[in-house]
PDB file of C-alpha atoms in Angstrom:
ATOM      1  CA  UNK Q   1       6.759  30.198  -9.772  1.00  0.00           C
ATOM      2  CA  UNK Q   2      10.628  29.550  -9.485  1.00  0.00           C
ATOM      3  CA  UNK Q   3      12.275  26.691  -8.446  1.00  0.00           C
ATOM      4  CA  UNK Q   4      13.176  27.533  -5.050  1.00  0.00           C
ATOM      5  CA  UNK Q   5       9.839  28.386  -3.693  1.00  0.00           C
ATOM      6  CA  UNK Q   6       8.316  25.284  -4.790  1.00  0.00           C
ATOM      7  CA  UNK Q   7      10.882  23.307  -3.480  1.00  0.00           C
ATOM      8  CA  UNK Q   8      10.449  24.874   0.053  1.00  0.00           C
ATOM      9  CA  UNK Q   9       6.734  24.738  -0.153  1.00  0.00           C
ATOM     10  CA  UNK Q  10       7.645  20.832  -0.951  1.00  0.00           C
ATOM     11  CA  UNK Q  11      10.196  20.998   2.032  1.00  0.00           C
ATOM     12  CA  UNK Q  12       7.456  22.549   4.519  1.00  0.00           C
ATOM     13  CA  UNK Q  13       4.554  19.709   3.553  1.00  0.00           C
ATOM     14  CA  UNK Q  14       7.459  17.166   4.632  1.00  0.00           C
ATOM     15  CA  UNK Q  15       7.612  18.965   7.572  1.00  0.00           C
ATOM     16  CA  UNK Q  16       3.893  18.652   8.185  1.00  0.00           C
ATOM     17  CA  UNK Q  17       4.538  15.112   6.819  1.00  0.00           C
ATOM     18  CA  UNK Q  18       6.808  14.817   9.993  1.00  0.00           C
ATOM     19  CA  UNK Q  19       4.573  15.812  12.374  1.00  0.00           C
ATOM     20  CA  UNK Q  20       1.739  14.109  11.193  1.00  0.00           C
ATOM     21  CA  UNK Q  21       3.496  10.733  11.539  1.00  0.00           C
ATOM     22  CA  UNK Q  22       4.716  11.225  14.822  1.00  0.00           C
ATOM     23  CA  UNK Q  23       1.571  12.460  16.014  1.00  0.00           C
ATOM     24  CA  UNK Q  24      -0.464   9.397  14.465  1.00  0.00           C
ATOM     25  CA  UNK Q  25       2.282   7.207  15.428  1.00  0.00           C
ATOM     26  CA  UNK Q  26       2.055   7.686  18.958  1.00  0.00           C
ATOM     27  CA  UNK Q  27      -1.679   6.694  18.919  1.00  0.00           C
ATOM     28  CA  UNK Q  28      -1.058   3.417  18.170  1.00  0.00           C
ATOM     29  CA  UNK Q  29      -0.996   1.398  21.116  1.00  0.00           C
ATOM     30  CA  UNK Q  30       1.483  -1.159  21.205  1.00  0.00           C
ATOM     31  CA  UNK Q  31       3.008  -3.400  23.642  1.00  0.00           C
ATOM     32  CA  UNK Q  32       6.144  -2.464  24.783  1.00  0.00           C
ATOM     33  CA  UNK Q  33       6.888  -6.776  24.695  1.00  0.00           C
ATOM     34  CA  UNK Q  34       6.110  -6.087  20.854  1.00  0.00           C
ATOM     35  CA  UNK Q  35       8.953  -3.859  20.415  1.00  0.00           C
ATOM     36  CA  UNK Q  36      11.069  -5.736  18.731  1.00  0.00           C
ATOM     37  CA  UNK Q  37       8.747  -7.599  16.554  1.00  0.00           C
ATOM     38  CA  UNK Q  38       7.716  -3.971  15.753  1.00  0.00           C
ATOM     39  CA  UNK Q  39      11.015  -2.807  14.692  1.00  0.00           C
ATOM     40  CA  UNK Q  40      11.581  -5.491  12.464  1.00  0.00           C
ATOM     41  CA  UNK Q  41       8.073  -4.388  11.267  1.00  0.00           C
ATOM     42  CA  UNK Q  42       8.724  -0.700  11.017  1.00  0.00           C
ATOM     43  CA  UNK Q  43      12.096  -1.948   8.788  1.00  0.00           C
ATOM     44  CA  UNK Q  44       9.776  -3.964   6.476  1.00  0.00           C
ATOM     45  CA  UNK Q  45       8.604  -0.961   4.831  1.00  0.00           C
ATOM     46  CA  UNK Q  46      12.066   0.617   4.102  1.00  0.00           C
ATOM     47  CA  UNK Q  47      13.348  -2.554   2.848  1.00  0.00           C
ATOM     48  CA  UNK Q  48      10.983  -3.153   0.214  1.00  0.00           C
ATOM     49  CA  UNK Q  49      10.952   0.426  -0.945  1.00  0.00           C
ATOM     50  CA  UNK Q  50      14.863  -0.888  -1.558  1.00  0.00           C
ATOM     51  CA  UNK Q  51      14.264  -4.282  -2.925  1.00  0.00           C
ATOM     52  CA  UNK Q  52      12.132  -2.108  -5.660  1.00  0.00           C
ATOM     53  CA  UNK Q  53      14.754   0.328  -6.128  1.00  0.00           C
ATOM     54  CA  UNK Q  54      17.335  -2.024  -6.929  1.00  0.00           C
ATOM     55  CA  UNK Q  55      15.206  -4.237  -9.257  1.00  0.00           C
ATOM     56  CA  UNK Q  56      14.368  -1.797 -11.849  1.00  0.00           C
ATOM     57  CA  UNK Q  57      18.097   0.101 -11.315  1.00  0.00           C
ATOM     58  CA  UNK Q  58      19.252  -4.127 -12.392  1.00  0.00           C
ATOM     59  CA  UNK Q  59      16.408  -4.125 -15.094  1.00  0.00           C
ATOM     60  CA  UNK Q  60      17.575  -0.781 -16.578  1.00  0.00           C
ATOM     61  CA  UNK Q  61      21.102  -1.498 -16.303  1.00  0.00           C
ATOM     62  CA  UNK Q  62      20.224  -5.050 -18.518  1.00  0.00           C
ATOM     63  CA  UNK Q  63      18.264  -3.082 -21.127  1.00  0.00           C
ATOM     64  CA  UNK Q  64      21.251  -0.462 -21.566  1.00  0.00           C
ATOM     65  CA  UNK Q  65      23.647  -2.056 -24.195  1.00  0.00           C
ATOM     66  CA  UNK Q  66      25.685   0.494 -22.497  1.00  0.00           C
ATOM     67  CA  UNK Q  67      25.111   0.150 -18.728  1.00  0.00           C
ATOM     68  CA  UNK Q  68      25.162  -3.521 -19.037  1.00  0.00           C
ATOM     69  CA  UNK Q  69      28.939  -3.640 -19.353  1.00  0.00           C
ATOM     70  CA  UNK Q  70      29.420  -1.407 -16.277  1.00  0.00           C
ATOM     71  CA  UNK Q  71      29.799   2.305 -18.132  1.00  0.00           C
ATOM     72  CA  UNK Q  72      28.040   5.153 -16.512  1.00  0.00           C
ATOM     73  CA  UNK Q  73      24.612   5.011 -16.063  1.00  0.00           C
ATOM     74  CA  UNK Q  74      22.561   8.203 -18.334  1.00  0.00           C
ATOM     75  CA  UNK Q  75      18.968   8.970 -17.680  1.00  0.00           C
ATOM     76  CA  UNK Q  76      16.782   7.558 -15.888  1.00  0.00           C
ATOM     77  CA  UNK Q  77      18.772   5.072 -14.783  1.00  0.00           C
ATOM     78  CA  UNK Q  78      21.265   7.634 -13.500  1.00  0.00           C
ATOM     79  CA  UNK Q  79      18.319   9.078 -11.890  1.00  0.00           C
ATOM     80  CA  UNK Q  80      17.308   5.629 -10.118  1.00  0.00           C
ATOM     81  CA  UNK Q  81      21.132   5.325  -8.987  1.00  0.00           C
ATOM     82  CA  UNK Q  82      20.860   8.639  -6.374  1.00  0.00           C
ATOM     83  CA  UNK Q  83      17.844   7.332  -5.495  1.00  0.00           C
ATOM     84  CA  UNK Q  84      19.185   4.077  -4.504  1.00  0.00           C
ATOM     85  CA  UNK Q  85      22.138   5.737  -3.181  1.00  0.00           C
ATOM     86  CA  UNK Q  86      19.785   8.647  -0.688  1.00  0.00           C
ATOM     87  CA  UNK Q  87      17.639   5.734   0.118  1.00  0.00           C
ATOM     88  CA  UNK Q  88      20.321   3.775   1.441  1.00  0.00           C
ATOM     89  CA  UNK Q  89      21.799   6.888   3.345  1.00  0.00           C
ATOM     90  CA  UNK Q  90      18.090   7.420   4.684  1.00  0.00           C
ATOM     91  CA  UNK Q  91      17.519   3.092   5.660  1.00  0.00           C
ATOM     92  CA  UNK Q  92      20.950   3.689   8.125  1.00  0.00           C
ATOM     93  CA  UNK Q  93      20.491   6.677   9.536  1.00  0.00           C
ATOM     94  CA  UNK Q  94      16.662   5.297  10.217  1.00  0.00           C
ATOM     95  CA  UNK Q  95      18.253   1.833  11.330  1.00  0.00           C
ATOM     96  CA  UNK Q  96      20.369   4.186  14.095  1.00  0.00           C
ATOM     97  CA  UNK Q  97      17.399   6.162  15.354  1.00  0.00           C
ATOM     98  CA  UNK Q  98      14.643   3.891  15.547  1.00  0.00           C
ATOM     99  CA  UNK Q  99      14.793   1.487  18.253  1.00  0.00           C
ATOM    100  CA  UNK Q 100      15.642   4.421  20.896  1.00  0.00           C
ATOM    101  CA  UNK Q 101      12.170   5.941  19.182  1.00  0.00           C
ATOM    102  CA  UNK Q 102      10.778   2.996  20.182  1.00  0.00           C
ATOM    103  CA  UNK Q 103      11.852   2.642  23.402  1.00  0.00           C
ATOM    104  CA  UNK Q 104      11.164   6.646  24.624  1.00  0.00           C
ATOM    105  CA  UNK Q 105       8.062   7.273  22.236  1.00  0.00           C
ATOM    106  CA  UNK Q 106       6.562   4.157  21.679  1.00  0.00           C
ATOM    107  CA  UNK Q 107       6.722   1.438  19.636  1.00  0.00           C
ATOM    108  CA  UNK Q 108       3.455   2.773  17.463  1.00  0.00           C
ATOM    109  CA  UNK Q 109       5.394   5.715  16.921  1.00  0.00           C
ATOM    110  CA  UNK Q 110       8.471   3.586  14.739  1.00  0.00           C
ATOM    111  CA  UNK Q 111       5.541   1.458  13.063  1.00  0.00           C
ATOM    112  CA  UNK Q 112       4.400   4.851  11.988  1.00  0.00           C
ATOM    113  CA  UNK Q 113       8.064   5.948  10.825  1.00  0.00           C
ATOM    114  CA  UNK Q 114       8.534   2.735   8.830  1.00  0.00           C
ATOM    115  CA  UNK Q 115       4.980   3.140   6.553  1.00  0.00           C
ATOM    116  CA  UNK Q 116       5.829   6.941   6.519  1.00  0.00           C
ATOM    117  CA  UNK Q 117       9.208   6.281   5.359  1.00  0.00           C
ATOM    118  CA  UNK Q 118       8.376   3.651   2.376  1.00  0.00           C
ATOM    119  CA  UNK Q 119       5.293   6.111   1.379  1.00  0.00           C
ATOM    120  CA  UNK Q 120       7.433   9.289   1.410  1.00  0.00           C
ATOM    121  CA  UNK Q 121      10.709   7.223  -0.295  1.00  0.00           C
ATOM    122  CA  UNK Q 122       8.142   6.452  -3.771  1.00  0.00           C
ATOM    123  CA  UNK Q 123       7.073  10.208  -3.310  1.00  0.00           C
ATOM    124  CA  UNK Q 124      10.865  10.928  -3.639  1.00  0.00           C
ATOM    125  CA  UNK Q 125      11.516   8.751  -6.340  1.00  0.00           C
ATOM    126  CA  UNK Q 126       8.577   9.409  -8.636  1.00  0.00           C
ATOM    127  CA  UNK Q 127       9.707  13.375  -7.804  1.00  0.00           C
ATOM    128  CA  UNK Q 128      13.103  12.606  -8.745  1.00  0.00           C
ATOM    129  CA  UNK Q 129      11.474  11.827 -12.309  1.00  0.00           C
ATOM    130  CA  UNK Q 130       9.099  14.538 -12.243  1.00  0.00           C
ATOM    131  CA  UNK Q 131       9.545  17.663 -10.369  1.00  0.00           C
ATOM    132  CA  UNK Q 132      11.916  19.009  -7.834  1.00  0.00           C
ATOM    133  CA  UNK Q 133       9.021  19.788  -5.758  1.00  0.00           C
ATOM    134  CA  UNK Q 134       7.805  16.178  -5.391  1.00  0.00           C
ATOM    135  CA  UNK Q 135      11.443  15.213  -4.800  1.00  0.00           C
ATOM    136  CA  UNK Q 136      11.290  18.252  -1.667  1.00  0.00           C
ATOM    137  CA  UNK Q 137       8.303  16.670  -0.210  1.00  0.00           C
ATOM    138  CA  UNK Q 138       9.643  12.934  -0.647  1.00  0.00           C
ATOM    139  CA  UNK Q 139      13.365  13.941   1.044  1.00  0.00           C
ATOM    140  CA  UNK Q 140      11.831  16.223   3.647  1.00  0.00           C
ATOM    141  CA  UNK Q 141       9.269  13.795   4.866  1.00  0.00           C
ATOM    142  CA  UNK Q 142      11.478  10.700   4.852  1.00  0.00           C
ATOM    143  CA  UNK Q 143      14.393  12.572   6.667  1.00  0.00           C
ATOM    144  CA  UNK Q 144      12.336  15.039   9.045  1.00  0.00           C
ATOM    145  CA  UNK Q 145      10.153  12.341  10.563  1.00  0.00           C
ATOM    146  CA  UNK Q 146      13.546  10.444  11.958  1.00  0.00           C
ATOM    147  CA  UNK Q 147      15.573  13.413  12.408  1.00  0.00           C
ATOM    148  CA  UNK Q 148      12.591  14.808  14.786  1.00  0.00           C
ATOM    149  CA  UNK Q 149      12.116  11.899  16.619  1.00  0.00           C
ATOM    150  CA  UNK Q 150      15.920  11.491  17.602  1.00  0.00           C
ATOM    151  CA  UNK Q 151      15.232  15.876  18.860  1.00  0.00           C
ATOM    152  CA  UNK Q 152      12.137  14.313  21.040  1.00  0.00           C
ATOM    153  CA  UNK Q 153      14.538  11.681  22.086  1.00  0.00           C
ATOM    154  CA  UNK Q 154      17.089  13.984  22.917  1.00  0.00           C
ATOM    155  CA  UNK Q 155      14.779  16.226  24.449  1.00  0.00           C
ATOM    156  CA  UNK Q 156      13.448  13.708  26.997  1.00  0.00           C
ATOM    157  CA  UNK Q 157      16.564  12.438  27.673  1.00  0.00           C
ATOM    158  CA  UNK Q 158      17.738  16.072  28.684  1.00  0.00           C
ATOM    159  CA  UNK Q 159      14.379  17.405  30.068  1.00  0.00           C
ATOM    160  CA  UNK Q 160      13.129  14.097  31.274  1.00  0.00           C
TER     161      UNK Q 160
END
């Protein structure tokens, strides 16, 4: 199979990804007093994910007798750096989203985002390293699960 089709067939699990968290997410009954302990919760996940990602990007850039004195990274550790660098993009746009989530959906339903999110962020990172279609999957269900909340959002705001 090409490229192309196994990257949307990674793509449309993400999608399914998407759904599935939101679905699961607003199961969970929480308090709407817990919301913001819950947020900071949901932002756990993400963070670690990024506390990972930079450790081995500062490990690999110390083993590199070429990396360590600031030269382009090559590799994997190139590899690790647009991880980092989506990740980050993915953490703000989260960050922006969430706590309406939480206030029109539920906070279950941004506890659910934040252990989707750190889950689907390794998927795209061990992708990245492996195969585009892993990498699909890992972008599609870290970005699709946020992006579709804010529609709902949007949606309810609109619609009521």
């Amino acid at each position: 199979m090409r490229k192309r089709p196994k990257i949307l067939i990674g793509m449309a699990a993400g999608l399914v990804w998407a759904v599935a968290v939101l679905s699961i997410g607003r199961q969970i009954p929480v308090p709407m007093a817990m919301m913001q302990p819950t947020l900071m919760g949901a932002a756990f996940g993400p963070g670690v994910v990024l506390a990972l990602m930079i450790g081995v990007l500062a490990q690999r850039r110390f083993n590199s007798d070429a990396a360590i004195d600031g030269q382009a990274l090559t590799g994997k550790a190139a590899i690790d750096a647009k991880v980092l660098q989506n990740t980050v993009e993915q953490v703000v746009l989260a960050l922006c989203i969430w706590p309406l989530v939480g206030f029109f959906l539920g906070a279950g339903t941004v506890l659910a985002l934040g252990i989707g999110f750190a889950v689907a962020r390794v998927a795209f990172w061990v992708g990245y390293h492996v195969a585009p279609p892993l990498r699909a999957f890992g972008f599609a269900a870290t970005f699709y699960p946020t992006v579709l909340a804010a529609l709902w959002v949007l949606w309810r705001l609109t619609v009521g």
